[in-house]
Amino acid sequence: MNYEPDEYGYWGEYGGRFVPETLVAPLDELATGYFTVRDDPDFRAEFNDLLQNYVGRPSPLYFAKRLTETLGGAKIYLKREDLNHTGAHKINNCVGQILLARRMGKKRIIAETGAGQHGVATATVCALFGLECVVYMGTEDMRRQEVNVFRMRLLGAEVRGVDSGSRTLKDAINEALRDWVTNVDTTYYLLGSALGPHPYPLMVRDFQCIIGREAREQILEKEERLPDVLVACVGGGSNSIGLFHPFLNDESVRMIGVEAGGRGGNLGEHAARFMDGGNVGVLQGTKSYLLQDENGQIAMTHSVSAGLDYASIGPEHAFLHDTTRIEYASANDEEALAAFKTLSEMEGIIPALESSHAVAHAIKIAPDLGRDQIMIVNLSGRGDKDINTVQEELRRKHDQ
Amino acid sequence: MNRIFTKFEELKGAGRKGFIPFVTAGDPDVATSLSIVLKLAEMGAAVIELGVPFSDPMADGPTIQRSSRRALDRGTSLNDVLRLAADFRKKSDVPLVLFSYFNPILSFGLDDFRKAASGAGIDGVLLTDVIENEAAALSAKFATVDIDLISLIAPTTTDERLKSICEPARGFVYAVSRAGVTGAQETTSAAAKTLVTRARRFTDLPIAVGFGISTAAQITDVWSYADAAVVGSAIVSEIEKANDPVAAVEKFVGQLLPLFKKNGDKTVPDEVT
């Protein structure tokens, strides 16, 4: 099956471009720019060279032996995106987009960030190429991801706090869009997830597909067969679509996207778009599933992990959800925190709270799968940025 | 023929230009909004834009963001806005354009919305984030109940797009004066005039200019090359600051349009006769 969007950026009924007229010209320019480089050998060579020598790819596919033995079920492999330069999968997309921005002659780069990983990765590639960098970040996220704010500033980026709405990722995207609409001539918007208006969801997915392509090769080398299950967390959906996409036509491979279950099932307490309360709508340039109230106002969301704390989901995910090619599950705050601890203690790997949601789901289902089953979990980022949050949460729990 | 067409024909016949105020419905509350728009109608507004508050107004600057928040904090829904419109329509024939992001309309249901908006006496709908094929489909849907989907053009719009937007456009064309979000400014960019001149090649519809207009001098300037001037954030800002929003709007719009204030909408400002 063909999983490409149509020429307007639609996967089925999802995607498209829902933007103010002012942004049409820059989006057209971006699409033209991207489709020019997409299959250009020089561009690909430059991209691959940076991935190898700057990012440190390929990232290892690591067999989590103790975790596997303890759970007593499927063999668990971790795709170690946490070992990338800057500590998460976000850098893959940033390297691709910064090369594009350079070819388009843009000198000023803006980005949004939730957990700060995309902001750090953007600040990093801007430093690498000497470009001006402004990162929008919700003030609630700045509080809980303080280390990343400092990292971005060290890298020479200007971090602008966003005080509107829930002061998280969604609000940072609004503010980045407002900046872009005001500075269209000079500015490149380096969007960090498989979200937003066409061509972003396609372009970001393409750049992240390196994860799945490598994982496919690595597992075939190690096990001489395809995996049975892939598990990845889904905020906007870039790390998961990057892992899943190269396997979509392998019918035997089951794929599970794990959303943030937060602290409860009511609207406002979680960020699971495919749970009750999520239905189709338009937000920030794209049509997809949204957490919204009965009046079409975007709902507040909650997750212990800033990177999953978002009311919408990438349009390709919405499509793959409806076709049932990908299954979606959720892990709540508590399960993610427990998985964070488990992986740290059992494998010596401190995962990002976002990735901990994927680990939590793996821990949940692995025991029920046979020992002959193979599972790959995308460890999309490392958890250094989260130690303060985890400390706070554990202390709170202890006090209760 | 709907009220937008009739109004602009009337203005044209009298050699006059239009003033289009914008207010966020439900800020500070629905009842006060109704009094404000009735006052604006009485003062000679050609068309009134009624903003549907949205949680994530990505095309708006801080002033309208805050007013949307205030309206939502009061619980203002699209239903409330439509009721406000219906109440207004009982007392005034001034055309009403709903100014909204797409999601509240989509969530309401497009067919239900079309019916309800028509029933409430809405004449036009302007959606900030609907363009191209989606806009064409909506425009056709709304046309069946004689509601105009108002099209936006911007300085970044190419000639090819201007043609494809302006030719099928209905009601009037809304020219965004500059690249940016809504918000009051001291001067209107030269880009606005260029844009209106470019658009004239593709349409005979009236062209309104909006974004950043807040002074009498800017309105006079816009009137020299376009058919109407939209004032939004500057009015919303008066509402935000005032203890008595209706009086504040009356005073502000009065100094914006001094001749209107004295003689009602029969008067032709000297500059544009």
XYZ file of C-alpha atoms in Angstrom:
673
model
C 0.000 0.000 0.000
C 1.058 3.547 -0.659
C 1.272 5.698 2.448
C 2.094 8.949 0.687
C -0.220 11.939 1.089
C -1.905 13.439 -1.990
C -0.605 16.613 -3.620
C -2.472 18.754 -1.083
C -0.897 16.937 1.836
C -3.890 14.800 2.759
C -3.744 11.264 4.084
C -7.373 10.331 3.552
C -9.295 13.174 5.159
C -6.407 14.234 7.412
C -3.746 16.857 6.880
C -3.992 19.651 4.337
C -3.216 23.307 4.920
C -5.355 25.423 7.224
C -3.422 28.648 7.569
C -3.842 32.393 7.165
C -3.415 33.496 3.554
C -0.121 35.204 4.397
C 1.483 31.817 5.055
C 0.518 30.261 1.738
C 3.420 31.795 -0.167
C 6.069 30.687 2.338
C 4.503 27.210 2.543
C 4.574 26.962 -1.242
C 8.187 28.087 -1.194
C 8.940 25.469 1.455
C 7.189 22.691 -0.462
C 8.992 23.606 -3.671
C 12.270 23.727 -1.790
C 11.655 20.400 -0.118
C 10.503 18.528 -3.212
C 13.574 19.831 -5.033
C 15.980 18.377 -2.468
C 13.969 15.304 -1.529
C 15.615 13.080 -4.124
C 18.656 15.191 -4.824
C 21.781 13.018 -4.370
C 23.903 15.973 -3.223
C 21.391 16.872 -0.554
C 21.089 13.263 0.584
C 24.853 12.922 0.745
C 25.175 16.052 2.838
C 22.332 14.910 5.105
C 23.795 11.436 5.563
C 27.257 12.776 6.197
C 26.012 14.972 9.045
C 23.881 12.165 10.467
C 26.904 9.916 10.553
C 29.630 12.303 11.653
C 27.756 14.919 13.649
C 24.744 13.104 15.062
C 26.598 9.822 15.493
C 24.352 7.550 13.459
C 23.509 4.781 13.122
C 22.153 4.653 16.644
C 22.531 1.205 18.218
C 19.766 -1.352 18.395
C 20.396 -2.697 21.863
C 19.080 -5.958 23.270
C 17.728 -5.219 26.756
C 18.666 -8.550 28.274
C 17.846 -8.005 31.941
C 14.547 -6.303 31.172
C 13.627 -9.129 28.805
C 14.535 -11.825 31.333
C 12.720 -10.114 34.165
C 9.519 -9.738 32.169
C 9.832 -13.275 30.839
C 8.193 -12.628 27.498
C 9.144 -11.035 24.199
C 12.736 -10.150 23.418
C 13.009 -6.411 23.875
C 15.317 -4.320 21.740
C 15.778 -0.631 22.318
C 16.420 1.702 19.411
C 18.841 4.068 21.063
C 17.864 7.507 19.758
C 18.869 8.756 23.199
C 22.492 8.261 22.135
C 22.225 10.779 19.319
C 24.015 14.088 19.656
C 21.790 16.344 21.821
C 20.117 13.273 23.299
C 16.997 12.626 21.252
C 15.615 11.807 17.817
C 14.779 15.484 17.238
C 18.217 16.201 15.774
C 17.509 14.012 12.693
C 14.779 16.361 11.514
C 16.742 19.466 12.466
C 19.737 18.437 10.384
C 17.494 17.853 7.372
C 15.573 21.083 7.739
C 18.596 23.274 8.434
C 20.211 22.047 5.214
C 16.998 22.943 3.419
C 16.807 26.366 5.088
C 20.362 27.082 3.968
C 19.544 26.142 0.397
C 16.520 28.428 0.576
C 18.793 31.262 1.707
C 17.079 31.803 5.061
C 19.156 33.446 7.776
C 16.761 33.490 10.695
C 15.418 30.268 12.196
C 12.475 29.991 14.567
C 11.171 26.916 16.354
C 8.743 25.821 19.047
C 9.626 23.387 21.738
C 7.783 21.396 24.379
C 10.235 19.297 26.342
C 13.041 21.413 24.973
C 14.641 18.619 22.959
C 13.567 20.096 19.649
C 14.618 23.536 20.833
C 18.041 22.247 21.820
C 18.431 20.388 18.520
C 17.411 23.507 16.583
C 19.759 25.724 18.593
C 22.492 23.171 17.920
C 22.172 23.123 14.137
C 21.861 26.923 14.108
C 25.134 27.157 16.025
C 26.666 24.693 13.592
C 25.807 26.908 10.644
C 25.981 30.315 12.319
C 22.294 31.158 11.941
C 20.134 33.333 14.187
C 17.818 31.191 16.330
C 14.674 32.049 18.284
C 12.872 29.302 20.208
C 9.347 29.688 21.603
C 8.575 27.700 24.723
C 5.630 27.709 27.103
C 6.565 29.091 30.504
C 5.206 25.962 32.208
C 7.579 23.897 30.065
C 10.440 26.310 30.784
C 9.869 25.636 34.443
C 9.834 21.866 34.164
C 12.616 21.636 31.563
C 14.917 24.268 32.987
C 18.076 22.434 31.998
C 17.124 22.535 28.343
C 16.387 26.260 28.531
C 19.920 26.783 29.757
C 21.325 24.490 27.061
C 19.547 26.464 24.325
C 20.896 29.740 25.679
C 24.407 28.294 25.902
C 24.087 27.378 22.242
C 23.360 30.985 21.407
C 19.609 30.759 20.903
C 17.115 33.262 22.226
C 14.394 31.498 24.233
C 11.097 33.389 24.321
C 8.651 32.335 27.006
C 4.992 31.983 26.023
C 2.484 32.837 28.710
C -0.805 32.116 26.954
C -3.141 29.123 27.211
C -1.729 26.171 29.117
C 1.806 27.582 28.600
C 2.916 24.411 26.878
C 3.733 23.110 23.391
C 0.479 24.170 21.710
C 0.924 27.748 22.848
C 4.562 27.757 21.742
C 3.428 26.667 18.249
C 0.836 29.486 18.131
C 3.519 32.002 18.975
C 5.991 30.569 16.454
C 3.278 30.785 13.772
C 2.629 34.415 14.730
C 6.329 35.171 14.415
C 6.473 33.428 11.049
C 3.455 35.260 9.658
C 5.093 38.539 10.688
C 8.576 37.760 9.361
C 7.839 35.555 6.356
C 10.476 37.104 4.117
C 13.471 36.381 6.283
C 12.453 33.514 8.482
C 12.443 29.741 8.264
C 10.087 27.969 10.663
C 11.789 24.753 11.739
C 8.796 22.781 13.015
C 9.771 19.883 15.220
C 7.094 17.248 14.844
C 5.054 15.541 12.132
C 2.414 18.233 12.552
C 1.262 21.495 11.087
C 0.353 22.413 7.519
C 1.609 20.540 4.462
C 4.479 19.871 3.756
C 5.664 19.677 7.377
C 4.088 16.333 8.386
C 5.548 14.672 5.291
C 8.945 16.336 5.492
C 9.467 15.693 9.201
C 8.408 12.077 8.761
C 10.830 11.633 5.853
C 13.736 12.964 7.893
C 12.812 10.757 10.857
C 12.455 7.596 8.754
C 16.167 7.034 9.245
C 15.148 5.506 12.606
C 13.002 2.792 11.067
C 15.295 2.131 8.122
C 18.220 1.520 10.453
C 16.156 -0.543 12.875
C 14.936 -2.728 10.030
C 18.459 -3.382 8.814
C 19.793 -3.948 12.326
C 17.119 -6.417 13.391
C 17.480 -8.362 10.141
C 21.179 -8.601 10.851
C 20.763 -9.632 14.489
C 17.725 -11.877 14.297
C 17.530 -12.595 10.590
C 13.874 -11.743 10.637
C 11.481 -8.852 11.040
C 10.289 -7.827 14.486
C 6.786 -8.734 15.692
C 5.965 -5.544 17.537
C 7.154 -1.951 17.409
C 6.385 0.407 20.277
C 6.902 4.173 20.383
C 5.444 7.118 22.256
C 3.282 9.621 20.357
C 3.112 13.316 21.120
C 2.944 15.036 17.754
C 4.178 11.748 16.428
C 7.605 12.194 14.831
C 9.670 9.539 16.588
C 6.920 6.957 16.197
C 6.217 7.646 12.525
C 9.970 7.622 11.934
C 10.253 4.122 13.384
C 6.969 2.774 12.003
C 6.903 4.113 8.480
C 9.593 1.883 6.946
C 7.689 -1.158 8.292
C 4.177 -0.171 7.165
C 4.177 -2.597 4.260
C 5.475 -5.466 6.388
C 2.103 -6.850 7.297
C 3.377 -9.155 10.020
C 4.745 -6.237 12.031
C 2.391 -4.910 14.677
C 2.826 -1.271 15.648
C 1.698 0.437 18.798
C 1.748 4.176 19.403
C 1.599 5.109 23.082
C -0.143 8.325 24.046
C 0.062 10.159 27.342
C -2.652 8.950 29.706
C -1.810 11.702 32.190
C -3.516 11.531 35.563
C -7.008 10.493 34.533
C -9.533 9.853 31.811
C -11.395 13.160 31.903
C -10.838 15.858 29.307
C -8.008 18.044 30.530
C -6.296 15.312 32.514
C -4.480 13.578 29.679
C -3.118 14.010 26.161
C -4.512 10.859 24.517
C -6.205 12.087 21.352
C -7.609 8.702 20.439
C -9.303 8.296 23.809
C -12.797 9.623 24.552
C -12.947 13.362 24.013
C -10.721 13.289 20.961
C -12.420 13.853 17.630
C -11.649 15.325 14.256
C -10.925 19.017 13.999
C -8.518 21.628 12.703
C -5.698 23.053 14.772
C -2.466 24.793 13.823
C -2.707 24.200 10.143
C -3.801 20.595 9.951
C -6.889 18.432 10.184
C -6.549 15.579 12.642
C -7.829 14.190 15.927
C -8.047 16.843 18.615
C -8.849 17.078 22.272
C -11.595 19.669 22.312
C -14.712 20.623 24.216
C -18.274 20.541 22.889
C -17.846 24.054 21.460
C -14.776 23.274 19.403
C -12.430 24.999 21.831
C -9.127 23.204 22.261
C -8.981 21.427 25.591
C -6.259 21.738 28.186
C -4.031 18.691 28.330
C -1.861 17.159 30.952
C 1.104 14.842 30.929
C 4.075 14.481 33.227
C 6.146 14.641 30.040
C 6.188 18.016 28.299
C 6.887 16.436 24.922
C 3.626 14.463 24.869
C 1.506 17.245 26.353
C -0.267 18.302 23.151
C -3.942 18.429 22.109
C -3.514 17.181 18.555
C -1.600 14.471 16.728
C 0.079 14.324 13.330
C -2.361 13.725 10.445
C -0.625 10.594 9.183
C -1.243 9.025 12.587
C -4.925 9.938 12.368
C -5.100 8.170 9.027
C -3.191 5.089 10.217
C -5.395 4.975 13.304
C -8.558 4.880 11.210
C -7.165 2.242 8.863
C -6.155 0.279 12.007
C -2.662 -0.245 10.590
C -1.314 1.242 13.808
C -2.774 0.488 17.229
C -2.819 3.183 19.860
C -2.610 2.719 23.583
C -1.830 4.983 26.490
C 0.369 4.957 29.552
C -0.391 7.258 32.444
C 1.977 9.438 34.456
C 2.460 6.853 37.139
C 3.227 4.033 34.723
C 5.691 6.243 32.866
C 7.456 7.185 36.092
C 7.653 3.536 37.112
C 9.096 2.629 33.711
C 11.589 5.477 34.045
C 12.850 3.905 37.263
C 12.753 0.356 35.970
C 14.840 1.052 32.887
C 17.318 3.121 34.898
C 17.808 0.390 37.483
C 17.647 -2.599 35.193
C 19.562 -1.474 32.129
C 21.513 1.538 33.298
C 19.643 3.689 30.818
C 17.779 6.776 32.000
C 15.031 7.333 29.442
C 13.241 10.595 28.700
C 9.803 10.763 30.327
C 8.311 10.776 26.819
C 10.105 7.534 25.894
C 9.217 6.123 29.313
C 5.607 5.928 28.074
C 6.723 3.542 25.329
C 8.800 1.562 27.824
C 5.807 1.402 30.179
C 3.631 -0.107 27.478
C 6.352 -2.581 26.539
C 6.568 -3.643 30.184
C 2.800 -4.066 30.204
C 2.537 -6.313 27.154
C 5.880 -8.122 26.934
C 5.043 -10.811 29.537
C 2.008 -11.887 27.520
C 3.991 -12.301 24.351
C 5.942 -15.485 23.696
C 9.692 -15.643 24.250
C 10.095 -16.118 20.526
C 8.514 -12.730 19.859
C 10.677 -9.731 19.056
C 9.809 -6.232 20.126
C 11.544 -2.965 19.273
C 10.919 -0.029 21.570
C 11.932 3.412 20.377
C 13.975 5.034 23.098
C 13.443 8.444 21.568
C 15.418 10.465 24.106
C 17.468 10.401 27.248
C 16.162 11.456 30.621
C 18.783 13.844 31.963
C 16.424 16.744 31.284
C 13.755 15.073 33.429
C 15.611 14.346 36.623
C 14.209 17.391 38.413
C 10.640 16.521 37.436
C 11.084 12.908 38.500
C 12.644 13.974 41.770
C 9.689 16.276 42.436
C 7.172 13.568 41.532
C 8.853 10.929 43.673
C 9.068 13.342 46.590
C 5.392 14.230 46.192
C 4.482 10.584 46.158
C 6.603 9.953 49.218
C 4.900 12.801 51.078
C 1.422 11.526 50.314
C -29.158 40.007 -3.070
C -27.872 39.994 0.447
C -27.272 42.917 2.749
C -23.519 43.128 2.025
C -24.122 43.674 -1.671
C -26.901 46.163 -1.037
C -24.819 48.126 1.446
C -21.818 48.486 -0.825
C -24.077 49.448 -3.760
C -25.616 52.098 -1.554
C -22.180 53.423 -0.531
C -21.036 53.433 -4.107
C -24.130 55.269 -5.245
C -23.478 57.935 -2.636
C -19.774 58.100 -3.485
C -18.872 56.957 -0.024
C -16.524 54.544 1.633
C -17.202 52.084 4.419
C -16.155 51.739 8.019
C -16.057 48.131 9.280
C -15.592 47.693 13.016
C -14.653 44.353 14.597
C -15.527 43.242 18.100
C -15.089 39.913 19.841
C -18.518 38.565 20.730
C -18.860 37.964 24.445
C -16.199 40.449 25.533
C -16.853 41.606 28.182
C -20.169 39.690 27.980
C -22.785 38.885 25.346
C -25.298 41.537 26.446
C -22.684 44.302 26.347
C -21.444 43.075 22.967
C -24.968 43.450 21.647
C -25.163 47.025 22.932
C -21.763 47.773 21.383
C -22.643 46.459 17.932
C -25.993 48.253 17.986
C -24.139 51.456 18.828
C -21.671 50.827 15.993
C -24.562 50.274 13.595
C -26.169 53.498 14.725
C -22.877 55.334 14.205
C -22.735 54.332 10.571
C -20.798 51.072 10.343
C -21.070 49.697 6.805
C -20.574 46.124 7.963
C -19.915 44.728 11.430
C -17.459 41.919 12.025
C -18.375 39.757 14.949
C -15.447 37.724 16.242
C -16.145 34.177 17.417
C -13.778 33.622 20.348
C -11.334 30.739 19.907
C -8.880 29.199 22.339
C -5.965 29.269 19.889
C -6.170 32.430 17.757
C -2.915 31.962 15.849
C -3.547 34.874 13.450
C -4.225 37.354 16.228
C -2.014 39.640 18.231
C -2.144 40.063 22.017
C -5.191 42.401 22.118
C -7.577 40.023 20.381
C -5.995 37.025 22.092
C -6.876 38.573 25.431
C -10.396 39.502 24.363
C -11.007 35.948 23.112
C -9.809 34.635 26.447
C -12.165 36.968 28.331
C -15.096 35.893 26.153
C -14.276 32.210 26.630
C -13.831 32.647 30.364
C -17.405 33.919 30.321
C -18.396 30.715 28.565
C -19.235 32.322 25.214
C -20.023 29.650 22.624
C -20.818 29.841 18.928
C -24.465 29.385 19.879
C -24.268 32.501 22.047
C -22.692 34.428 19.186
C -25.476 33.364 16.832
C -28.105 34.403 19.366
C -26.373 37.753 19.688
C -26.519 38.112 15.906
C -30.215 37.238 15.851
C -30.955 39.822 18.552
C -28.994 42.405 16.605
C -30.845 41.554 13.419
C -34.195 42.319 15.044
C -33.077 45.913 15.422
C -30.678 46.630 12.576
C -30.136 45.950 8.888
C -26.378 46.505 8.988
C -24.644 43.477 7.441
C -22.975 41.086 9.870
C -19.885 39.065 9.108
C -18.833 36.313 11.493
C -15.067 36.281 11.886
C -13.882 32.898 13.079
C -11.291 30.180 13.072
C -12.463 27.005 11.424
C -12.624 24.610 14.356
C -15.610 26.074 16.252
C -17.609 26.019 12.986
C -16.474 22.506 12.136
C -17.350 21.314 15.610
C -20.811 22.912 15.339
C -21.370 20.943 12.121
C -21.214 22.658 8.737
C -24.827 22.006 7.792
C -26.155 22.963 11.198
C -24.026 26.072 11.107
C -25.228 27.105 7.681
C -28.799 26.812 8.822
C -28.280 28.540 12.153
C -26.214 31.373 10.698
C -28.758 32.031 8.018
C -31.541 31.982 10.592
C -29.625 34.455 12.749
C -29.322 36.950 9.895
C -25.600 36.492 9.272
C -24.558 37.826 5.877
C -20.974 36.742 5.612
C -18.456 34.408 7.203
C -14.749 35.037 7.252
C -12.530 32.121 8.256
C -8.931 33.000 8.992
C -7.546 29.533 8.421
C -9.524 28.152 5.496
C -8.081 28.556 2.007
C -8.034 26.994 -1.446
C -10.174 23.909 -2.126
C -11.631 23.869 1.360
C -12.656 27.520 0.992
C -14.211 26.880 -2.413
C -16.298 24.030 -1.029
C -17.475 26.118 1.927
C -18.215 29.112 -0.249
C -20.506 27.002 -2.422
C -22.213 25.570 0.655
C -22.817 28.973 2.235
C -23.969 30.475 -1.064
C -27.027 28.225 -0.991
C -28.328 30.271 1.947
C -27.027 33.566 0.535
C -24.157 33.814 3.001
C -20.910 35.079 1.503
C -17.665 33.398 2.444
C -15.381 36.423 2.595
C -11.996 35.807 1.005
C -8.732 37.140 2.362
C -5.762 38.267 0.334
C -2.352 39.239 1.701
C 0.720 41.081 0.447
C 2.403 37.688 0.035
C -0.378 36.414 -2.255
C 0.954 35.822 -5.776
C -0.853 37.162 -8.865
C -1.849 33.655 -9.817
C -3.480 33.153 -6.439
C -5.052 36.627 -6.444
C -6.827 35.604 -9.610
C -7.995 32.283 -8.209
C -9.175 33.897 -4.963
C -10.732 37.092 -6.342
C -12.583 35.734 -9.336
C -14.953 33.453 -7.421
C -15.032 35.757 -4.345
C -18.342 36.889 -2.901
C -19.473 39.909 -0.871
C -16.232 41.821 -0.590
C -12.546 40.991 -0.594
C -10.624 41.460 2.632
C -7.089 42.684 2.012
C -4.704 42.054 4.885
C -2.591 45.218 5.035
C 0.684 43.599 6.030
C 2.377 40.334 6.847
C 1.583 39.818 10.496
C -1.046 39.211 13.100
C -3.897 41.527 14.041
C -3.002 44.529 16.141
C -3.168 48.304 16.130
C -0.374 50.270 14.474
C 0.278 53.941 13.883
C 0.667 53.696 10.130
C -0.650 51.426 7.417
C 2.008 49.749 5.322
C 2.448 50.796 1.704
C 1.976 47.115 0.874
C -1.774 47.522 1.400
C -2.226 49.987 -1.439
C -0.129 47.884 -3.787
C -2.166 44.824 -2.892
C -5.501 46.552 -3.504
C -4.279 47.858 -6.870
C -3.142 44.357 -7.844
C -6.440 42.799 -6.755
C -8.529 45.297 -8.752
C -7.320 43.592 -11.899
C -9.193 40.459 -10.917
C -12.392 41.662 -9.277
C -15.045 44.339 -9.310
C -16.099 43.477 -5.763
C -15.535 46.043 -3.028
C -12.191 45.675 -1.273
C -11.809 46.274 2.455
C -8.427 46.755 4.093
C -7.768 45.516 7.603
C -5.019 44.702 10.149
C -3.272 47.511 11.964
C -5.743 50.341 11.343
C -6.411 52.442 14.426
C -6.508 56.150 13.534
C -8.685 58.566 11.555
C -5.678 59.396 9.379
C -5.199 55.733 8.467
C -8.881 55.364 7.605
C -8.736 58.434 5.363
C -5.669 56.981 3.680
C -7.278 53.567 3.137
C -10.424 55.228 1.797
C -8.324 56.915 -0.880
C -7.660 53.588 -2.605
C -10.006 50.943 -1.118
C -13.739 50.690 -0.438
C -13.710 50.135 3.284
C -11.426 50.165 6.308
C -11.589 47.570 9.087
C -10.772 48.609 12.641
C -10.465 45.746 15.117
C -7.824 45.689 17.823
C -8.081 49.423 18.502
C -11.784 49.049 19.353
C -11.213 45.849 21.316
C -8.528 47.637 23.280
C -11.014 50.403 24.237
C -13.441 47.735 25.425
C -10.685 46.150 27.491
C -9.773 49.401 29.247
C -13.236 50.821 29.838
C -15.579 50.719 32.791
C -18.395 51.533 30.392
C -17.461 49.789 27.129
C -20.406 51.104 25.109
C -19.592 54.710 25.970
C -15.881 54.082 25.366
C -16.531 52.611 21.918
C -18.861 55.480 21.082
C -16.253 58.009 22.090
C -13.408 56.243 20.284
C -15.295 55.620 17.055
C -16.673 59.152 17.290
C -13.186 60.642 17.150
C -12.259 58.103 14.484
C -15.148 59.273 12.355
C -15.995 62.760 13.579
C -18.498 63.549 10.878
C -20.348 60.290 11.409
C -20.836 61.123 15.026
C -22.516 64.434 14.382
C -24.755 63.599 11.506
C -25.256 59.882 11.401
C -24.530 57.854 8.338
C -25.852 60.401 5.848
C -22.713 62.460 6.083
C -19.928 62.103 3.576
C -16.493 62.791 5.009
C -14.913 65.641 3.041
C -11.809 63.726 2.131
C -13.609 61.145 0.085
C -16.317 63.113 -1.654
